[in-house]
Coordinates of C-alpha atoms in Angstrom, one line a residue:
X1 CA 0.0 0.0 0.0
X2 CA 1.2 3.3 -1.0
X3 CA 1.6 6.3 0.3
X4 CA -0.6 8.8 -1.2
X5 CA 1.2 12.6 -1.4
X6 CA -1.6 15.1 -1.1
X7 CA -0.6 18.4 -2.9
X8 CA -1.8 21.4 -0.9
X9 CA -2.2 24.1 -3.2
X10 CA -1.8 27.2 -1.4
X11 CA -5.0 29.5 -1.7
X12 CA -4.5 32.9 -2.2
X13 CA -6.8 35.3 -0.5
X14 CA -8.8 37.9 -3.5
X15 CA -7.5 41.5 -2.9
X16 CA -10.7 43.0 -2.3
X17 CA -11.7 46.6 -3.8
X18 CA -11.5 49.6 -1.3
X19 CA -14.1 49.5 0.7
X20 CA -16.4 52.4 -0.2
X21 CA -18.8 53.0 2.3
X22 CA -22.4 53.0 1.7
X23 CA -24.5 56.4 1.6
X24 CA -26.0 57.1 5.0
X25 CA -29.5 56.6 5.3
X26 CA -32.2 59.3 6.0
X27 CA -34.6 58.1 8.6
X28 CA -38.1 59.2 8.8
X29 CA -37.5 61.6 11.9
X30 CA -34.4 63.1 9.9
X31 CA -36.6 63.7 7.0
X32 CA -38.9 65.7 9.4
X33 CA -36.6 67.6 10.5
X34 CA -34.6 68.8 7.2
X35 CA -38.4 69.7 6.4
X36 CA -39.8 71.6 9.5
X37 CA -35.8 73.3 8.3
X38 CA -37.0 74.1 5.4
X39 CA -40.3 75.2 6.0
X40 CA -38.8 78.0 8.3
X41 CA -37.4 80.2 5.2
X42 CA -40.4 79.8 2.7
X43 CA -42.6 80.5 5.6
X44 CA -40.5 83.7 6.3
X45 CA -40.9 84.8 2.7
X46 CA -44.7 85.4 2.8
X47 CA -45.3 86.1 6.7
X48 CA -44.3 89.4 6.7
X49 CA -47.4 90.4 4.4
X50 CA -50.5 90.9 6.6
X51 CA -47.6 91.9 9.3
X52 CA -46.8 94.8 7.2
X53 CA -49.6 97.2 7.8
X54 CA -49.0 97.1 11.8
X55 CA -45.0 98.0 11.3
X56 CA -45.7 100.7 8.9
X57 CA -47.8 102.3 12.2
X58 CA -45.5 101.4 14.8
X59 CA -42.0 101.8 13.1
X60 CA -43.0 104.9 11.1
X61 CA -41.5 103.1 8.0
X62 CA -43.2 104.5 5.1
X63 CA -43.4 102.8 1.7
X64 CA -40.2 102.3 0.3
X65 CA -38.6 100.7 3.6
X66 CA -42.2 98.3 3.8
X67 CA -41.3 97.2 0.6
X68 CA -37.0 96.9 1.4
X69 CA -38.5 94.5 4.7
X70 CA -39.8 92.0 2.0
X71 CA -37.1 93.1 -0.9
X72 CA -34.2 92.5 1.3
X73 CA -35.0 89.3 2.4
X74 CA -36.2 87.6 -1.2
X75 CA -33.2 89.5 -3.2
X76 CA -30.7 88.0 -0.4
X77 CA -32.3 85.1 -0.3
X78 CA -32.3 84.6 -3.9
X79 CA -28.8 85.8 -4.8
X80 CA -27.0 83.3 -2.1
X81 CA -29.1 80.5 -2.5
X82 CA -26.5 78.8 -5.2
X83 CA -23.2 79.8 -2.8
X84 CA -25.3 77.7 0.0
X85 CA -25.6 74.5 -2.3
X86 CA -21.6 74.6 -3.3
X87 CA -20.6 75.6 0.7
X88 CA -22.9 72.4 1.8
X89 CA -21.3 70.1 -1.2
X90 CA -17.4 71.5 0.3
X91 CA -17.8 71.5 4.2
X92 CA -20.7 68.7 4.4
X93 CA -24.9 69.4 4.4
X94 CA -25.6 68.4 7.8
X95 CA -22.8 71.1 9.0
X96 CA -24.0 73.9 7.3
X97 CA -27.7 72.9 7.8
X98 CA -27.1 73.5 11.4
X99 CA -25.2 76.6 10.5
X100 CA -28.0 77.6 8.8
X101 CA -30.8 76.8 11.4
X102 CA -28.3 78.8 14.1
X103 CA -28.0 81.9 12.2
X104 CA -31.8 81.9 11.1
X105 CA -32.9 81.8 14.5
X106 CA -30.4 84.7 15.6
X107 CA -31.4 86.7 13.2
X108 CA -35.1 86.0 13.3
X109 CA -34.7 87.5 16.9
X110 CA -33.0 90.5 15.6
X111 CA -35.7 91.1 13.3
X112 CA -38.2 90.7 16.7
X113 CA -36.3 93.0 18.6
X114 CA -35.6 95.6 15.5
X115 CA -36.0 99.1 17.2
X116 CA -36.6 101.4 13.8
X117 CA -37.5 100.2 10.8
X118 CA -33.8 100.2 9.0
X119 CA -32.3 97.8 11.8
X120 CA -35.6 95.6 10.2
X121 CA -34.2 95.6 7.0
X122 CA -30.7 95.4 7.8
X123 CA -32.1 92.4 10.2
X124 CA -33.8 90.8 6.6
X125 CA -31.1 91.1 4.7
X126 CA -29.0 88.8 7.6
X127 CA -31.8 86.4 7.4
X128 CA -32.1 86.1 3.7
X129 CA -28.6 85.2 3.7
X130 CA -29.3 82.5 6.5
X131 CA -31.7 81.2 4.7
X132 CA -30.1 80.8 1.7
X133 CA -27.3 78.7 3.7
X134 CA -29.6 76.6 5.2
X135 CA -32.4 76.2 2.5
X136 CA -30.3 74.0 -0.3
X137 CA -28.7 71.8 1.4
X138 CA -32.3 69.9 2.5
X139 CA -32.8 68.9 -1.1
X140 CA -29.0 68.0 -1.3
X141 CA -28.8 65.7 1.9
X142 CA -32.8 64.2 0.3
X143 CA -30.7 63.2 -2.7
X144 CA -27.3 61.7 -1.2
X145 CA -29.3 60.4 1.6
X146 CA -32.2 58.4 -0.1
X147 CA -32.9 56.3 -3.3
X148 CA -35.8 55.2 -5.6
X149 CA -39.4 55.0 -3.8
X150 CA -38.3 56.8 -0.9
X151 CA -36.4 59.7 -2.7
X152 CA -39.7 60.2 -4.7
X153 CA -41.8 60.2 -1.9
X154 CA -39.2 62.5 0.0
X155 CA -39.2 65.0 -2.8
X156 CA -42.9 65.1 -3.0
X157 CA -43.2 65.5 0.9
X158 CA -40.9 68.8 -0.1
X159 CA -42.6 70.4 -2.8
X160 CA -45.7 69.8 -0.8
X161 CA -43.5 71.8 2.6
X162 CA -42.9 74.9 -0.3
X163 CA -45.8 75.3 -1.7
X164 CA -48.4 75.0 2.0
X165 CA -45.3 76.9 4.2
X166 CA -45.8 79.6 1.3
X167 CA -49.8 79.5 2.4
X168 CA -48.8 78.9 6.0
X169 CA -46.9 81.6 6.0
X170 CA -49.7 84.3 5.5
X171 CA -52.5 82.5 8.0
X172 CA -49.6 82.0 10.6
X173 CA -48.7 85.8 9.8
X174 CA -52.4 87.1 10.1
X175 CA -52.6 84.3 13.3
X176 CA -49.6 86.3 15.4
X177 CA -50.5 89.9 15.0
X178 CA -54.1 89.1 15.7
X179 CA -53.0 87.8 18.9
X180 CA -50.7 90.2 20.0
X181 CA -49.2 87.8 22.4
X182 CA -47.3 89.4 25.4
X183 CA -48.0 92.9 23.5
X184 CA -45.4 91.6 20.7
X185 CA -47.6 92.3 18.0
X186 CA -46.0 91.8 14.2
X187 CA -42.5 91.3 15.9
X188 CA -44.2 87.8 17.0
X189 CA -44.3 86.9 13.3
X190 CA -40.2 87.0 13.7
X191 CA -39.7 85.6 17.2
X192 CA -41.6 82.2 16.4
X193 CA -38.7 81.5 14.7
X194 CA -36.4 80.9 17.3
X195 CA -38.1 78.6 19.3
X196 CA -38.6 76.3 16.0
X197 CA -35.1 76.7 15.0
X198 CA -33.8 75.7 18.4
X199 CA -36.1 72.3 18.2
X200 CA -34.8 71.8 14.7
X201 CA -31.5 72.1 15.5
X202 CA -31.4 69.8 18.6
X203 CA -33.3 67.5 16.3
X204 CA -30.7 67.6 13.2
X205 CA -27.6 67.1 16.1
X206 CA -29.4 63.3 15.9
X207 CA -31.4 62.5 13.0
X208 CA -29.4 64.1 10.2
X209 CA -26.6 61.9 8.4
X210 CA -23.8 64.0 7.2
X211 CA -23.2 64.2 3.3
X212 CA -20.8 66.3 1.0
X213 CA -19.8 65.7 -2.5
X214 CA -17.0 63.2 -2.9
X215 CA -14.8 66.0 -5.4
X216 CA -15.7 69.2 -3.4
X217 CA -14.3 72.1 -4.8
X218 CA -13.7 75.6 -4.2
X219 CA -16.3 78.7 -4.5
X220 CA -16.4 80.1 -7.8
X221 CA -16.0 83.6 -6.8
X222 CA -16.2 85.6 -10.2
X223 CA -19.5 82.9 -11.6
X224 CA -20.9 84.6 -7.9
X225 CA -20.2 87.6 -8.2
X226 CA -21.9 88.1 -11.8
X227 CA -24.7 86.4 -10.7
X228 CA -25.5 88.4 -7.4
X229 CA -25.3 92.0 -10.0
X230 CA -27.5 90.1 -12.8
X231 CA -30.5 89.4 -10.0
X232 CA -30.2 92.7 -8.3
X233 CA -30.2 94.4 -11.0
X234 CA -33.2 92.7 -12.1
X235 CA -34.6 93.0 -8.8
X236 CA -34.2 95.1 -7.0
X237 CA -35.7 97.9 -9.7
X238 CA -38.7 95.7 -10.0
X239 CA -39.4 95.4 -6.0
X240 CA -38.3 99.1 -4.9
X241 CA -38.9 101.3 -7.9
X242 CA -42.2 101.8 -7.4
X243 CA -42.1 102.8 -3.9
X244 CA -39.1 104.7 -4.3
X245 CA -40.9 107.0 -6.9
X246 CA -39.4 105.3 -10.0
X247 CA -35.6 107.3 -9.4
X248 CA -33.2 107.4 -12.2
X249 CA -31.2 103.9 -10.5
X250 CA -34.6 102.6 -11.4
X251 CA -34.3 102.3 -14.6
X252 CA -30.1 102.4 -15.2
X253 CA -29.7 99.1 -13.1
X254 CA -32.1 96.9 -15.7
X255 CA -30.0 98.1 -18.4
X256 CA -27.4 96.2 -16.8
X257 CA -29.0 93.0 -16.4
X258 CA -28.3 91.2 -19.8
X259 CA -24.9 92.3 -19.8
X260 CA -24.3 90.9 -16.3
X261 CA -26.3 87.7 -17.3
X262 CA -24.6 87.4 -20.7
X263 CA -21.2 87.6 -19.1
X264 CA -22.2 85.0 -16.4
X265 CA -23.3 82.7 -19.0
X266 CA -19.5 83.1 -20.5
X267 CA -17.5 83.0 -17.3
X268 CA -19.2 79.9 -16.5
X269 CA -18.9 78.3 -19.8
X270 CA -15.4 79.0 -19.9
X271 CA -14.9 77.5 -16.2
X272 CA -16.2 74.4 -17.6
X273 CA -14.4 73.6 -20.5
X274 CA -11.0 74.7 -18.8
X275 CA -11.7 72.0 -16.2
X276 CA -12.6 74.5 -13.4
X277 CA -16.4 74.0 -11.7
X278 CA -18.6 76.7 -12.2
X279 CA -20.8 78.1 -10.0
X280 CA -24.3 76.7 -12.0
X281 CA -22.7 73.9 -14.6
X282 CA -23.5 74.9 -17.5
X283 CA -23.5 70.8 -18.3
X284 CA -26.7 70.8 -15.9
X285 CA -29.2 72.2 -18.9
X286 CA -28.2 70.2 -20.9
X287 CA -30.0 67.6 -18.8
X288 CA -33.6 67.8 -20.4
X289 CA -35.3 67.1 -17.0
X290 CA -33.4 70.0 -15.7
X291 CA -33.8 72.9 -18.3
X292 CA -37.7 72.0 -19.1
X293 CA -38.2 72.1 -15.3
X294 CA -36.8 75.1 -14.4
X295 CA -38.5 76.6 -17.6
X296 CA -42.0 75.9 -16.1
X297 CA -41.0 76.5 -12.4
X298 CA -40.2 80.0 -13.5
X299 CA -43.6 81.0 -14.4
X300 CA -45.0 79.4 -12.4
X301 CA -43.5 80.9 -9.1
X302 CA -44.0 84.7 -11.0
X303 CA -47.6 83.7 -10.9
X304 CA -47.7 82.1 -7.5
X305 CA -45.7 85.1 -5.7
X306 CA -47.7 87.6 -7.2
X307 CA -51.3 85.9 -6.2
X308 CA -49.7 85.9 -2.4
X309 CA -49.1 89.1 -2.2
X310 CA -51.7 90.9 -4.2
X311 CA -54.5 89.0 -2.0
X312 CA -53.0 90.0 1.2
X313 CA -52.9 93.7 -0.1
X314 CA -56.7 93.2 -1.6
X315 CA -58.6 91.6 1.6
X316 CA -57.2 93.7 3.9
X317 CA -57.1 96.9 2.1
X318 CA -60.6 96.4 -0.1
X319 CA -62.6 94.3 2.0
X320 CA -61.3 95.5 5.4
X321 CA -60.3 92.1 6.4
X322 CA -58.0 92.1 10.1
X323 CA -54.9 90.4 9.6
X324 CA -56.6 87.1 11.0
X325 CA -59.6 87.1 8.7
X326 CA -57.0 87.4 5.7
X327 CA -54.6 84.9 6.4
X328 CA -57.8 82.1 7.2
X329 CA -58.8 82.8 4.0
X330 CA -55.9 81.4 2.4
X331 CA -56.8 77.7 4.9
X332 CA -58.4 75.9 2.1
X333 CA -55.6 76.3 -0.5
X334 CA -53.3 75.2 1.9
X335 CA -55.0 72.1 3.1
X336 CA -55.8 71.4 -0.7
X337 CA -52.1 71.5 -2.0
X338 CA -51.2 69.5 1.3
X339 CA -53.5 66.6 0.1
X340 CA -52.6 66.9 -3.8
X341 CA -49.2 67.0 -3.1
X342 CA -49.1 63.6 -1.3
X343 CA -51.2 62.3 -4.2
X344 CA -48.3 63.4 -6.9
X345 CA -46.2 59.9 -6.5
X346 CA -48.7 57.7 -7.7
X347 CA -50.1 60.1 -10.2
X348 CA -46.7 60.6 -11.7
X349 CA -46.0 57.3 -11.8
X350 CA -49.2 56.5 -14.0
X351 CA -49.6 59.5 -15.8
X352 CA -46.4 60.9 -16.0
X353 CA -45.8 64.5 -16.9
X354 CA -49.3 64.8 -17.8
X355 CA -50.0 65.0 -14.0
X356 CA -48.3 68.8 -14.6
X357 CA -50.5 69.5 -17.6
X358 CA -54.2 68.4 -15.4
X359 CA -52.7 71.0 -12.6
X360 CA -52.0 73.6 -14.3
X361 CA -55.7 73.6 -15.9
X362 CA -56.8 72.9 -12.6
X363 CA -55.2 76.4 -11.1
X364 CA -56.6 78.2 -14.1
X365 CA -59.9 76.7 -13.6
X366 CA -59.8 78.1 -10.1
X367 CA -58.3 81.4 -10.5
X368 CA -61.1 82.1 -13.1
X369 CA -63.4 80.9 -10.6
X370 CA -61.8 83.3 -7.8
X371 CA -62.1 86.2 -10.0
X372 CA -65.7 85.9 -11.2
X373 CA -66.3 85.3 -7.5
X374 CA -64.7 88.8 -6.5
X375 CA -66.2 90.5 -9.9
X376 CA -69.8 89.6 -8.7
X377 CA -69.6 89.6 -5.5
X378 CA -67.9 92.7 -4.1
X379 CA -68.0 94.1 -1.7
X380 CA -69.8 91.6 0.2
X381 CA -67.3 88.6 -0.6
X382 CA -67.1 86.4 2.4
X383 CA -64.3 83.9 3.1
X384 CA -67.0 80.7 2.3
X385 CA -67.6 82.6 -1.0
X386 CA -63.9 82.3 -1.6
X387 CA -63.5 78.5 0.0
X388 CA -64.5 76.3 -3.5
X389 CA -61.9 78.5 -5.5
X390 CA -59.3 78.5 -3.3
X391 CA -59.9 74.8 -2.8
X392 CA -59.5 74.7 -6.7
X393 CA -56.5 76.3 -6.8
X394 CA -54.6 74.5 -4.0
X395 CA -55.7 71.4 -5.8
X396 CA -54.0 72.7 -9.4
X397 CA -50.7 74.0 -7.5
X398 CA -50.1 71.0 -5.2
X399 CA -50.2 68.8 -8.7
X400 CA -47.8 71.1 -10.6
X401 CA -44.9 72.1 -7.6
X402 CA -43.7 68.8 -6.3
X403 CA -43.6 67.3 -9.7
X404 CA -41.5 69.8 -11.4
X405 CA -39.1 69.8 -8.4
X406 CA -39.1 66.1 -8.5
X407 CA -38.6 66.0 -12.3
X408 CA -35.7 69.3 -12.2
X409 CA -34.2 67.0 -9.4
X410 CA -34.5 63.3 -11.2
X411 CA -30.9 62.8 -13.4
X412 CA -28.8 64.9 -10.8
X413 CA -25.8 63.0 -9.9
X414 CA -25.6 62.8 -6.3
X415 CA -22.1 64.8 -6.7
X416 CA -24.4 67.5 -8.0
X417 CA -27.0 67.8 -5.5
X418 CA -26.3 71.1 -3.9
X419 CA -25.4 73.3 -6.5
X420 CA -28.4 71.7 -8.7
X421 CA -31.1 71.9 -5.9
X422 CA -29.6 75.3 -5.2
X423 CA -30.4 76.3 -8.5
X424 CA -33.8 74.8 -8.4
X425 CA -34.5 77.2 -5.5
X426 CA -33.2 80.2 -7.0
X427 CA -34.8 79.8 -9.6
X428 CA -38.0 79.4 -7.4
X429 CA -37.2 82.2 -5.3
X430 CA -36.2 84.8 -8.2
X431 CA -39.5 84.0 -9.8
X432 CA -41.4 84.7 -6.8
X433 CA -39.9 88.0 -6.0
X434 CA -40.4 88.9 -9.8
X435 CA -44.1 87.8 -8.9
X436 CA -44.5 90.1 -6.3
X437 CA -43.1 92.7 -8.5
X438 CA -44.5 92.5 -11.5
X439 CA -47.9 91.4 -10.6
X440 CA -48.2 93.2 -7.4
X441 CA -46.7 96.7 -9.3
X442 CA -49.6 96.1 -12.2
X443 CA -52.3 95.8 -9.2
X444 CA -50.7 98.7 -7.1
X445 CA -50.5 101.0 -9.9
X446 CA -54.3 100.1 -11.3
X447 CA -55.9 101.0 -7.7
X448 CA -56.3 104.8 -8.5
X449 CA -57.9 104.3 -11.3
X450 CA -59.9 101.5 -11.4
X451 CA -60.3 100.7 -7.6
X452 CA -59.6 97.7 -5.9
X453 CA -62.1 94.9 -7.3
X454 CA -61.3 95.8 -11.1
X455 CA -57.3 96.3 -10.0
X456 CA -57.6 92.7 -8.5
X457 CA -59.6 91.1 -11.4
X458 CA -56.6 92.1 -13.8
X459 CA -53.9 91.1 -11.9
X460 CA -55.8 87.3 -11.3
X461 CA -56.3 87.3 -15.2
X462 CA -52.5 88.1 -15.7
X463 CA -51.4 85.3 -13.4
X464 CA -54.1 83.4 -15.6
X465 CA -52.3 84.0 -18.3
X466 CA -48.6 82.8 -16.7
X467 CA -51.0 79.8 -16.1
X468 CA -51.9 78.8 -19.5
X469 CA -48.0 79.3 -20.3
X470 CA -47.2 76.9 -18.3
X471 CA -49.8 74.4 -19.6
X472 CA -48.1 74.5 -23.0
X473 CA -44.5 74.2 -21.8
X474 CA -45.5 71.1 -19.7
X475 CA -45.1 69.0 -23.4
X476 CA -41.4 70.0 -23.3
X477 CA -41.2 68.4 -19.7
X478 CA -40.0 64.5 -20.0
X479 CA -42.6 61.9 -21.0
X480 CA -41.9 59.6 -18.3
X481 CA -40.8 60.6 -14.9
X482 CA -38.5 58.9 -12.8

């Protein structure tokens, strides 16, 4: 009997890839948060209207500062909102979301505690800029943080937070002055905020997973600069010029608009093919889901900011609502867009972009509605008389909103979230101050000579009209959407 030789044959151990660790996940209670987060600075943006009448009395302010309290804030806002994406995408979303939630609560108390109405604005301005640190990087940490179903849902659940905080906004402003709480009166509408923050932020400390973009890269200071003069300039003429008495800055700083905007376009363009990262990509519109998106959310935040404020002005100013009675008014839109915004994820998914197209008819349907209602019925319209429209119309708004956001948001590469959600924002945010501009200077400047009712009745039919623009650009919007 032989021996048998076994052969061992030596087995190598694989040399395994670097291990890359997986994204973190955003639980349900961290998704709260980065919304109640959120909600603060859209909030902010329309609370200040039915406030606005009471500070003019006890500040002394005067016109042109009433409308620098609101300017301030949206152009800030507005021109920042893109250096807030690319900060979060550098030094990590969670970080600067608590940055954010921190310096919106300071200044929210100096705005509370203003003593004369220039502090206010100076006091705005700080808070537009905190807002626009904190604001982007919720949609950023939604899209590192979550994947398929959820992200959808997620997304949804945000464009549902802009568009009823927006509402909100207004009842909760009308809500804190009517109160008068401790003899705060409208600084109340400012001091709210500080409490929330300081939940939110003891929240985000355990619920929100850090993210940043794996190839972070430096500010694009001369892309940031060219954009901040191309929206002021734009602006900043359309929000104060009126009130100002239409001075000769008025109308020099528009002229200066496309120049600043062409050479932005260039400078970033140029960054981009040299290898350098611009401040907006241009590479981003050429992403079809991205430049048809933000080519509908344009319009229709122009139409949506103006309808905000030019109510506010017209209950309270032509039907003698109290700042309560005004902001209620506004209850049923925001309860509607709630409820049709949750519906959006299974619409979308079996309709597809033709869920935009249904809403946008929907809104028209109900701002015609609204404006026969206040054509017939003036002075005597009551806040039922107003209820089916306004139900209507939240219906129509919460079917467009979170779908465009979701479709602008749907081929971002996750290294892209920041700056492209920041974008998204801005591009929100500029068309809602141009709403408030545009609409709101065609209904202010109509008063003398047509009165209220007619004045209002025009500026619904021009929003109508932003309306019906957006129903034909929804066929440029992607068929499917993901």
């Amino acid at each position: 009997m032989s021996d048998t030789h076994v052969r061992t044959v030596p087995v190598r151990t694989p040399v395994s890839a670097p291990h890359r660790p997986a994204s973190p996940l955003l639980s349900t209670l961290g998704l709260a948060t980065v919304l109640l987060g959120a909600a603060l600075p859209m909030i902010d943006f329309f609370i200040v209207n039915v406030a606005l009448p009471t500070i003019d009395r006890d500040l002394r302010a005067g016109p042109a500062l009433l409308e620098m309290v609101v300017a301030g804030y949206g152009v800030a806002y507005a021109v920042l909102l893109v250096v807030g994406g690319r900060l979060g995408d550098m030094f990590g979303r969670r970080r600067l979301y608590l940055w954010g939630l921190a310096a919106f609560g300071l200044t929210s108390l100096a705005c509370g505690l203003a003593p004369d109405a220039w502090t206010l604005v100076a006091a705005r301005v700080a808070q537009g800029a905190a807002a626009a640190l904190l604001l982007p990087q919720v949609l950023a940490t939604i899209q590192a943080a979550t994947s398929g179903a959820r992200r959808a849902k997620a997304v949804s659940l945000y464009g549902g937070t802009a568009g009823v905080a927006s509402a909100v906004g207004q009842v909760l402003g009308g809500l804190m002055v009517a109160a008068d709480l401790a003899g705060t009166g409208w600084r109340a509408v400012f001091l709210v905020n500080v409490p929330i923050a300081a939940v939110a932020l003891l929240l985000a400390l355990r619920s929100v997973p850090e993210t940043r973009s794996p190839h972070p890269s430096r500010v694009d200071v001369p892309g940031t600069v060219l954009l901040a003069v191309a929206l002021v300039s734009l602006l900043l003429p359309l929000t104060e010029g009126r009130a100002a008495g239409w001075p000769v800055w008025s109308w020099l700083l528009p002229l200066v608009f496309p120049f600043a905007a062409a050479a932005f376009i260039a400078v970033e363009r140029r960054a981009e093919r040299t290898g350098r990262t611009p401040l907006v990509p241009p590479s981003l519109l050429r992403l079809r889901s991205v430049r048809s998106g933000l080519t509908v959310l344009l319009p229709f935040s122009l139409g949506f900011g103006g309808f905000m404020f030019v109510v506010a002005v017209a209950l309270q100013d032509g039907l003698r609502y109290g700042p309560l009675a005004a902001g209620l008014s506004l209850a049923p839109l925001c309860v509607a867009f709630f409820f049709a915004s949750l519906a959006g994820p299974r619409l979308v998914a079996r309709f597809g972009r033709r869920v935009v197209l249904a809403g946008s008819l929907i809104q028209g349907t109900g701002l015609l509605t609204l404006a026969l209602v206040f054509r017939t019925q003036w002075p005597d319209v009551s806040a039922p008389a107003m209820a089916g429209a306004m139900t209507v119309l939240g219906v129509g708004q919460g079917l467009v909103l979170p779908v465009l956001m979701r479709i602008v948001l749907s081929e971002l590469p996750a290294a892209q979230a920041g700056v492209g959600g920041g974008a998204m924002v801005t591009t929100q945010q500029a068309g809602l101050a141009l709403g408030v501009a545009t609409l709101g200077t065609l209904f202010l400047a109509l008063l003398p000579s047509i009165g209220v009712r007619n004045a209002l009745v025009v500026a619904l039919l021009a929003q109508l009209a932003t309306v019906l623009l957006n129903a034909g650009l929804t066929f440029r919007l992607p068929r499917v959407v993901r």
